[in-house]
Amino acid sequence: MQKTALLIFFLAAFNIVTFSQKLFSINGKLRDGGSGETIIAATISVSGRKTASAISNDYGFYSLSLPAGKYTLKVSCIGYKPFNQPIFLSKDTLINLSLEQATDKGILNTVIVNATKKNDIGNPEMGFTHLDLKEIATVPVIFGEADILKTLQLLPGVKSAGDGSAGFFVRGGTAGQNLILLDEAPVYNATHLFGFFSVFNSDAIKDVTFMKGNSPAQYGGRLASVVDVKMKDGNDQKTEVSGGIGLISSRVSVDGPIQKNKSSFLVTARRTYADLFLKLSNNKDINGNQLYFYDINLKANYQLNNKSQLFASGYFGKDKLGLGNQFGIDWGNQTGTLRWNYIASPKLFSNTSLIYSNYKYNILLTNDKTVFHIQSSIKDINLKQDFEWHSNNKSIWHFGVNTIYHGIAPTRFIGGNDSDNYTQEKETRFGWENALYTNNTTQINSLINIDYGLRVSAYSLLGQGNYNIYQNGQETGMVSLSQGQMGKTYFNIEPRFSSSFLLNKNNSLKFAYARNTQNLHLLSNSASTNPTDQWIGDSYNIKPEIADQISIGIYKDLQNHHYELSVETYYKWMQNQIDYKDGANLSTSTDVESQLLFGKGRAYGIEFYLKKKQGRLTGWLSYTLSRTERKINGINNNQWYDATQDQTHNLALVGIYKLSNNWSLSSNFVFYTGNAVSFPSGKYSIDNETVFYYTQRNGYRMPDYHRLDLSATYTRKKRKGFESSWVFSLFNVYGRENAYAIKFQDDPNDPSKTQAVQTSLFRWVPSITYNFKF
């Protein structure tokens, strides 16, 4: 036995030694040759070796292992010219590669075909979309501003919360169950101007990845989806200026080298100016009003050496609405990220991040001599350490740790006059969220790829604070925590798995399962996101929300990769879902937890997606058939009922047609079933005041929503480095009066009857935008 053990040990040691002697690593970063920006999702393969290939990660890093010898690296990425790099490998070698942007149509189509074949069909990831920023710029939206979140709502499985909101629902989730990241920092309210704009200035964005519930283990904290937005790093070769001038907003962006080939910066700014026109009025009731938003993106980076790079980025945004001296509201996000990239070894990549996020709102109400302030905020400090290890050409490991300190200040009322003051302040809650994760992507053979991972998370309550405990809506006790004292801790284990099986070179079958948990919860009196929505953490009454999702899909490349087709079906079951008691008021309640009820949910559906990727006419068709339901004791006689975000049918059709080198046309048509709502079942009168009563939660529907938008873009020929274009768009072409809200009142002609009054926001909204770059 000892001899056998020694022989096995010797053979294993010999294999390890010979393996390490025979294989060497090629690694480095991929960059844009014109700007120095790192390139994400480029393919690096080796001529003549089918099993040797790599994909550049979110920071442009790649790694390959090969025996000693002469090779030719083949590098390709959508939008860039293919590039071949001869090498002689005799030791571990660091090679930073650069690609030039493609302008020739034939070259571009070839790259699209190859990238589609390698990255989409065989990739085990399900529900993933990498948004094309050029496509986003052509999709017509309200006020003519390119908008990432509005474009997301044209994808299958994603449903709009309606006009006047950038909120969206994904596979039965609420608007608060989407994790929105900007350079790794969470954005708690991603809207400007009550949802007509998102916080993302397209001039500052390099990459957008969207994941529908089946995200890798490095992502966590939300049930429904992840929107991972990465800012540009800045051009380290030359200074560039770009921007746009629209009817109600303008933007400008400047980026360039601090030290050529070593460091760069990016500054973008955007502002609306409707308030400037109000000041021109002679009416004091008008010229004293305020209505605007602004945002600023900042980023800088410095390359310490070939293996190490530092980044610093920030976002600062604010909205302001004021009606004279009687009413005012302002809200905004602030984020900051410090990041250190380090190539620790030829196979190991490290990313260390320190992240800050802060969202707050303030409301001012004035009545005669009485002034009221209503305030709320949520603040995060987050430290992350992520590793990526290329164990071999067929296996990549991701693992890391994440710790977040949350400070949540619920609604605070301050009011008074010269003789009396009033304060109702809900205690600030503190939480400590931690997570460990590991995730592996492996190519089993030429037909099967798998991705599996595990995330272990914990959320702890931190003092100082008093926590009321409720049972069946009645207060039964209180737990007091001193400053810094740790209270109840919730532990969760979140497994993830996905796989792909190639049926042939153009077809694949995929399966995925994922569990996600959520420790922060968005409380809102409406279906869409509003500036005054409240975030609240786990407590002795509120447990982490949990969602398990399984999905199966088939994917096809059609007509020599000119088209792609996918059909996915999913089923999701959810625990500890939150809804509100009948008559709940989240704003005035002294303890909002007393207004909450908890139960379970389910969502299921099928999604169709057909995209045309080449030719003069491109675009896509998406359709979703789905149901979303909740079952919560104390609501609807404890029976299943439609969730507010339930939309049975959801259709989007997007078309982009290139008329010539100068002109292009685009359009989108959307249709979806109206949201489930609660309408009154009857009414009664108290002291001559009509009171409506409700018997069934979400038992009625808003009218179906549909709309057609058109736009035309004229691009002038580039001259002496100057580029410009005009974008003409029309939102809601045929003037459909889609319902924003429906309220009920006594019929003025017969008070015994009830009248429903529909409010619509817009019929037609034309816009013109001038874009430039030099």
mmCIF file of N, CA and C in Angstrom, residues 414-490:
data_model
loop_
_atom_site.group_PDB
_atom_site.id
_atom_site.type_symbol
_atom_site.label_atom_id
_atom_site.label_comp_id
_atom_site.label_asym_id
_atom_site.label_seq_id
_atom_site.Cartn_x
_atom_site.Cartn_y
_atom_site.Cartn_z
ATOM 1 N N ILE A 414 -39.894 67.544 9.822
ATOM 2 C CA ILE A 414 -39.529 68.706 10.642
ATOM 3 C C ILE A 414 -40.461 69.837 10.260
ATOM 4 N N GLY A 415 -41.172 70.378 11.213
ATOM 5 C CA GLY A 415 -42.111 71.450 10.911
ATOM 6 C C GLY A 415 -42.226 72.434 12.051
ATOM 7 N N GLY A 416 -42.772 73.613 11.717
ATOM 8 C CA GLY A 416 -42.977 74.580 12.775
ATOM 9 C C GLY A 416 -43.135 75.988 12.254
ATOM 10 N N ASN A 417 -43.320 76.909 13.207
ATOM 11 C CA ASN A 417 -43.408 78.328 12.899
ATOM 12 C C ASN A 417 -42.667 79.101 13.971
ATOM 13 N N ASP A 418 -42.934 80.372 14.055
ATOM 14 C CA ASP A 418 -42.182 81.204 14.993
ATOM 15 C C ASP A 418 -42.420 80.801 16.445
ATOM 16 N N SER A 419 -43.567 80.220 16.745
ATOM 17 C CA SER A 419 -43.909 79.931 18.144
ATOM 18 C C SER A 419 -43.913 78.444 18.483
ATOM 19 N N ASP A 420 -43.869 77.577 17.497
ATOM 20 C CA ASP A 420 -43.992 76.157 17.779
ATOM 21 C C ASP A 420 -43.196 75.360 16.752
ATOM 22 N N ASN A 421 -42.546 74.293 17.214
ATOM 23 C CA ASN A 421 -41.791 73.424 16.334
ATOM 24 C C ASN A 421 -42.201 71.972 16.553
ATOM 25 N N TYR A 422 -42.108 71.188 15.480
ATOM 26 C CA TYR A 422 -42.536 69.795 15.553
ATOM 27 C C TYR A 422 -41.528 68.942 14.779
ATOM 28 N N THR A 423 -41.107 67.834 15.391
ATOM 29 C CA THR A 423 -40.196 66.910 14.722
ATOM 30 C C THR A 423 -40.668 65.485 14.944
ATOM 31 N N GLN A 424 -40.789 64.754 13.854
ATOM 32 C CA GLN A 424 -41.072 63.318 13.926
ATOM 33 C C GLN A 424 -39.958 62.620 13.165
ATOM 34 N N GLU A 425 -39.030 62.067 13.906
ATOM 35 C CA GLU A 425 -37.833 61.508 13.301
ATOM 36 C C GLU A 425 -37.764 60.010 13.556
ATOM 37 N N LYS A 426 -37.788 59.241 12.477
ATOM 38 C CA LYS A 426 -37.614 57.801 12.593
ATOM 39 C C LYS A 426 -36.125 57.491 12.683
ATOM 40 N N GLU A 427 -35.799 56.542 13.502
ATOM 41 C CA GLU A 427 -34.396 56.260 13.774
ATOM 42 C C GLU A 427 -33.646 55.796 12.522
ATOM 43 N N THR A 428 -32.421 56.267 12.387
ATOM 44 C CA THR A 428 -31.561 55.785 11.327
ATOM 45 C C THR A 428 -31.185 54.337 11.611
ATOM 46 N N ARG A 429 -31.319 53.495 10.587
ATOM 47 C CA ARG A 429 -30.991 52.081 10.727
ATOM 48 C C ARG A 429 -29.624 51.811 10.099
ATOM 49 N N PHE A 430 -28.878 50.921 10.737
ATOM 50 C CA PHE A 430 -27.559 50.558 10.239
ATOM 51 C C PHE A 430 -27.504 49.056 10.004
ATOM 52 N N GLY A 431 -26.873 48.674 8.929
ATOM 53 C CA GLY A 431 -26.739 47.264 8.600
ATOM 54 C C GLY A 431 -25.360 46.954 8.054
ATOM 55 N N TRP A 432 -24.930 45.710 8.269
ATOM 56 C CA TRP A 432 -23.625 45.263 7.789
ATOM 57 C C TRP A 432 -23.856 44.037 6.925
ATOM 58 N N GLU A 433 -23.534 44.152 5.630
ATOM 59 C CA GLU A 433 -23.779 43.086 4.672
ATOM 60 C C GLU A 433 -22.444 42.531 4.171
ATOM 61 N N ASN A 434 -22.292 41.208 4.233
ATOM 62 C CA ASN A 434 -21.055 40.556 3.830
ATOM 63 C C ASN A 434 -21.358 39.407 2.888
ATOM 64 N N ALA A 435 -20.416 39.119 2.009
ATOM 65 C CA ALA A 435 -20.606 38.015 1.080
ATOM 66 C C ALA A 435 -19.257 37.438 0.659
ATOM 67 N N LEU A 436 -19.240 36.102 0.531
ATOM 68 C CA LEU A 436 -18.143 35.370 -0.081
ATOM 69 C C LEU A 436 -18.689 34.661 -1.309
ATOM 70 N N TYR A 437 -17.895 34.582 -2.362
ATOM 71 C CA TYR A 437 -18.406 33.911 -3.548
ATOM 72 C C TYR A 437 -17.288 33.201 -4.297
ATOM 73 N N THR A 438 -17.682 32.199 -5.059
ATOM 74 C CA THR A 438 -16.800 31.557 -6.023
ATOM 75 C C THR A 438 -17.634 31.147 -7.223
ATOM 76 N N ASN A 439 -17.043 31.238 -8.411
ATOM 77 C CA ASN A 439 -17.775 30.941 -9.639
ATOM 78 C C ASN A 439 -16.800 30.388 -10.671
ATOM 79 N N ASN A 440 -17.225 29.348 -11.398
ATOM 80 C CA ASN A 440 -16.359 28.731 -12.393
ATOM 81 C C ASN A 440 -17.088 28.575 -13.717
ATOM 82 N N THR A 441 -16.385 28.883 -14.800
ATOM 83 C CA THR A 441 -16.878 28.629 -16.151
ATOM 84 C C THR A 441 -15.945 27.613 -16.800
ATOM 85 N N THR A 442 -16.526 26.506 -17.260
ATOM 86 C CA THR A 442 -15.717 25.407 -17.797
ATOM 87 C C THR A 442 -16.291 24.904 -19.108
ATOM 88 N N GLN A 443 -15.411 24.657 -20.056
ATOM 89 C CA GLN A 443 -15.784 23.976 -21.289
ATOM 90 C C GLN A 443 -15.516 22.488 -21.093
ATOM 91 N N ILE A 444 -16.594 21.712 -20.953
ATOM 92 C CA ILE A 444 -16.449 20.280 -20.726
ATOM 93 C C ILE A 444 -15.876 19.598 -21.961
ATOM 94 N N ASN A 445 -16.452 19.893 -23.110
ATOM 95 C CA ASN A 445 -15.954 19.407 -24.394
ATOM 96 C C ASN A 445 -16.421 20.381 -25.463
ATOM 97 N N SER A 446 -16.334 19.999 -26.713
ATOM 98 C CA SER A 446 -16.687 20.910 -27.802
ATOM 99 C C SER A 446 -18.181 21.214 -27.851
ATOM 100 N N LEU A 447 -18.996 20.449 -27.116
ATOM 101 C CA LEU A 447 -20.448 20.630 -27.156
ATOM 102 C C LEU A 447 -21.031 21.228 -25.886
ATOM 103 N N ILE A 448 -20.398 21.010 -24.752
ATOM 104 C CA ILE A 448 -20.993 21.359 -23.462
ATOM 105 C C ILE A 448 -20.141 22.381 -22.726
ATOM 106 N N ASN A 449 -20.782 23.442 -22.262
ATOM 107 C CA ASN A 449 -20.170 24.452 -21.399
ATOM 108 C C ASN A 449 -21.031 24.621 -20.159
ATOM 109 N N ILE A 450 -20.397 24.811 -19.011
ATOM 110 C CA ILE A 450 -21.148 25.005 -17.777
ATOM 111 C C ILE A 450 -20.594 26.209 -17.019
ATOM 112 N N ASP A 451 -21.446 26.809 -16.226
ATOM 113 C CA ASP A 451 -21.078 27.911 -15.342
ATOM 114 C C ASP A 451 -21.768 27.639 -14.011
ATOM 115 N N TYR A 452 -21.002 27.525 -12.943
ATOM 116 C CA TYR A 452 -21.598 27.221 -11.642
ATOM 117 C C TYR A 452 -20.904 28.041 -10.564
ATOM 118 N N GLY A 453 -21.646 28.350 -9.519
ATOM 119 C CA GLY A 453 -21.071 29.166 -8.469
ATOM 120 C C GLY A 453 -21.870 29.102 -7.191
ATOM 121 N N LEU A 454 -21.303 29.671 -6.158
ATOM 122 C CA LEU A 454 -21.948 29.707 -4.844
ATOM 123 C C LEU A 454 -21.639 31.046 -4.194
ATOM 124 N N ARG A 455 -22.685 31.666 -3.672
ATOM 125 C CA ARG A 455 -22.545 32.923 -2.946
ATOM 126 C C ARG A 455 -23.089 32.715 -1.544
ATOM 127 N N VAL A 456 -22.314 33.041 -0.535
ATOM 128 C CA VAL A 456 -22.748 32.950 0.857
ATOM 129 C C VAL A 456 -22.804 34.366 1.417
ATOM 130 N N SER A 457 -23.986 34.789 1.830
ATOM 131 C CA SER A 457 -24.160 36.176 2.265
ATOM 132 C C SER A 457 -24.721 36.230 3.681
ATOM 133 N N ALA A 458 -24.460 37.336 4.339
ATOM 134 C CA ALA A 458 -24.967 37.565 5.695
ATOM 135 C C ALA A 458 -25.316 39.032 5.855
ATOM 136 N N TYR A 459 -26.433 39.297 6.516
ATOM 137 C CA TYR A 459 -26.847 40.676 6.811
ATOM 138 C C TYR A 459 -27.088 40.781 8.305
ATOM 139 N N SER A 460 -26.388 41.733 8.944
ATOM 140 C CA SER A 460 -26.495 41.915 10.395
ATOM 141 C C SER A 460 -27.050 43.284 10.717
ATOM 142 N N LEU A 461 -27.975 43.330 11.694
ATOM 143 C CA LEU A 461 -28.479 44.604 12.193
ATOM 144 C C LEU A 461 -27.442 45.203 13.136
ATOM 145 N N LEU A 462 -27.214 46.502 13.021
ATOM 146 C CA LEU A 462 -26.250 47.187 13.868
ATOM 147 C C LEU A 462 -26.943 48.302 14.644
ATOM 148 N N GLY A 463 -26.539 48.478 15.893
ATOM 149 C CA GLY A 463 -27.057 49.583 16.688
ATOM 150 C C GLY A 463 -26.335 50.879 16.337
ATOM 151 N N GLN A 464 -26.881 51.936 16.773
ATOM 152 C CA GLN A 464 -27.818 52.139 17.854
ATOM 153 C C GLN A 464 -29.238 52.225 17.303
ATOM 154 N N GLY A 465 -30.210 51.616 18.027
ATOM 155 C CA GLY A 465 -31.568 51.730 17.571
ATOM 156 C C GLY A 465 -32.521 50.846 18.349
ATOM 157 N N ASN A 466 -33.813 51.174 18.259
ATOM 158 C CA ASN A 466 -34.882 50.391 18.867
ATOM 159 C C ASN A 466 -35.718 49.754 17.759
ATOM 160 N N TYR A 467 -35.950 48.462 17.878
ATOM 161 C CA TYR A 467 -36.696 47.708 16.872
ATOM 162 C C TYR A 467 -37.975 47.155 17.498
ATOM 163 N N ASN A 468 -39.115 47.638 17.005
ATOM 164 C CA ASN A 468 -40.391 47.081 17.443
ATOM 165 C C ASN A 468 -40.605 45.721 16.790
ATOM 166 N N ILE A 469 -41.259 44.823 17.509
ATOM 167 C CA ILE A 469 -41.566 43.497 16.997
ATOM 168 C C ILE A 469 -43.077 43.357 16.892
ATOM 169 N N TYR A 470 -43.555 42.891 15.724
ATOM 170 C CA TYR A 470 -44.983 42.776 15.463
ATOM 171 C C TYR A 470 -45.347 41.325 15.166
ATOM 172 N N GLN A 471 -46.519 40.935 15.612
ATOM 173 C CA GLN A 471 -47.121 39.662 15.262
ATOM 174 C C GLN A 471 -48.580 39.909 14.922
ATOM 175 N N ASN A 472 -48.936 39.484 13.695
ATOM 176 C CA ASN A 472 -50.302 39.702 13.209
ATOM 177 C C ASN A 472 -50.703 41.177 13.277
ATOM 178 N N GLY A 473 -49.744 42.045 13.008
ATOM 179 C CA GLY A 473 -50.013 43.471 12.980
ATOM 180 C C GLY A 473 -50.022 44.154 14.336
ATOM 181 N N GLN A 474 -49.792 43.407 15.410
ATOM 182 C CA GLN A 474 -49.819 43.980 16.760
ATOM 183 C C GLN A 474 -48.412 43.988 17.341
ATOM 184 N N GLU A 475 -48.065 45.099 17.979
ATOM 185 C CA GLU A 475 -46.756 45.208 18.599
ATOM 186 C C GLU A 475 -46.684 44.311 19.826
ATOM 187 N N THR A 476 -45.655 43.459 19.857
ATOM 188 C CA THR A 476 -45.521 42.510 20.969
ATOM 189 C C THR A 476 -44.259 42.715 21.790
ATOM 190 N N GLY A 477 -43.371 43.606 21.358
ATOM 191 C CA GLY A 477 -42.151 43.815 22.116
ATOM 192 C C GLY A 477 -41.205 44.751 21.413
ATOM 193 N N MET A 478 -40.027 44.911 22.002
ATOM 194 C CA MET A 478 -39.019 45.805 21.447
ATOM 195 C C MET A 478 -37.635 45.265 21.759
ATOM 196 N N VAL A 479 -36.718 45.417 20.815
ATOM 197 C CA VAL A 479 -35.318 45.073 21.025
ATOM 198 C C VAL A 479 -34.501 46.347 20.888
ATOM 199 N N SER A 480 -33.677 46.649 21.876
ATOM 200 C CA SER A 480 -32.833 47.850 21.846
ATOM 201 C C SER A 480 -31.383 47.447 21.651
ATOM 202 N N LEU A 481 -30.717 48.089 20.712
ATOM 203 C CA LEU A 481 -29.307 47.847 20.439
ATOM 204 C C LEU A 481 -28.515 49.101 20.763
ATOM 205 N N SER A 482 -27.420 48.939 21.474
ATOM 206 C CA SER A 482 -26.549 50.071 21.763
ATOM 207 C C SER A 482 -25.673 50.357 20.555
ATOM 208 N N GLN A 483 -24.972 51.477 20.588
ATOM 209 C CA GLN A 483 -24.181 51.876 19.436
ATOM 210 C C GLN A 483 -23.118 50.828 19.123
ATOM 211 N N GLY A 484 -23.125 50.373 17.852
ATOM 212 C CA GLY A 484 -22.155 49.378 17.415
ATOM 213 C C GLY A 484 -22.507 47.948 17.757
ATOM 214 N N GLN A 485 -23.560 47.742 18.543
ATOM 215 C CA GLN A 485 -23.938 46.381 18.933
ATOM 216 C C GLN A 485 -24.574 45.659 17.748
ATOM 217 N N MET A 486 -24.209 44.398 17.567
ATOM 218 C CA MET A 486 -24.753 43.604 16.483
ATOM 219 C C MET A 486 -26.004 42.881 16.944
ATOM 220 N N GLY A 487 -27.076 43.026 16.175
ATOM 221 C CA GLY A 487 -28.327 42.360 16.487
ATOM 222 C C GLY A 487 -28.507 41.110 15.645
ATOM 223 N N LYS A 488 -29.715 40.889 15.192
ATOM 224 C CA LYS A 488 -30.031 39.681 14.437
ATOM 225 C C LYS A 488 -29.247 39.632 13.132
ATOM 226 N N THR A 489 -28.785 38.418 12.795
ATOM 227 C CA THR A 489 -28.051 38.199 11.547
ATOM 228 C C THR A 489 -28.773 37.156 10.711
ATOM 229 N N TYR A 490 -28.940 37.451 9.439
ATOM 230 C CA TYR A 490 -29.544 36.520 8.490
ATOM 231 C C TYR A 490 -28.454 35.972 7.571
#
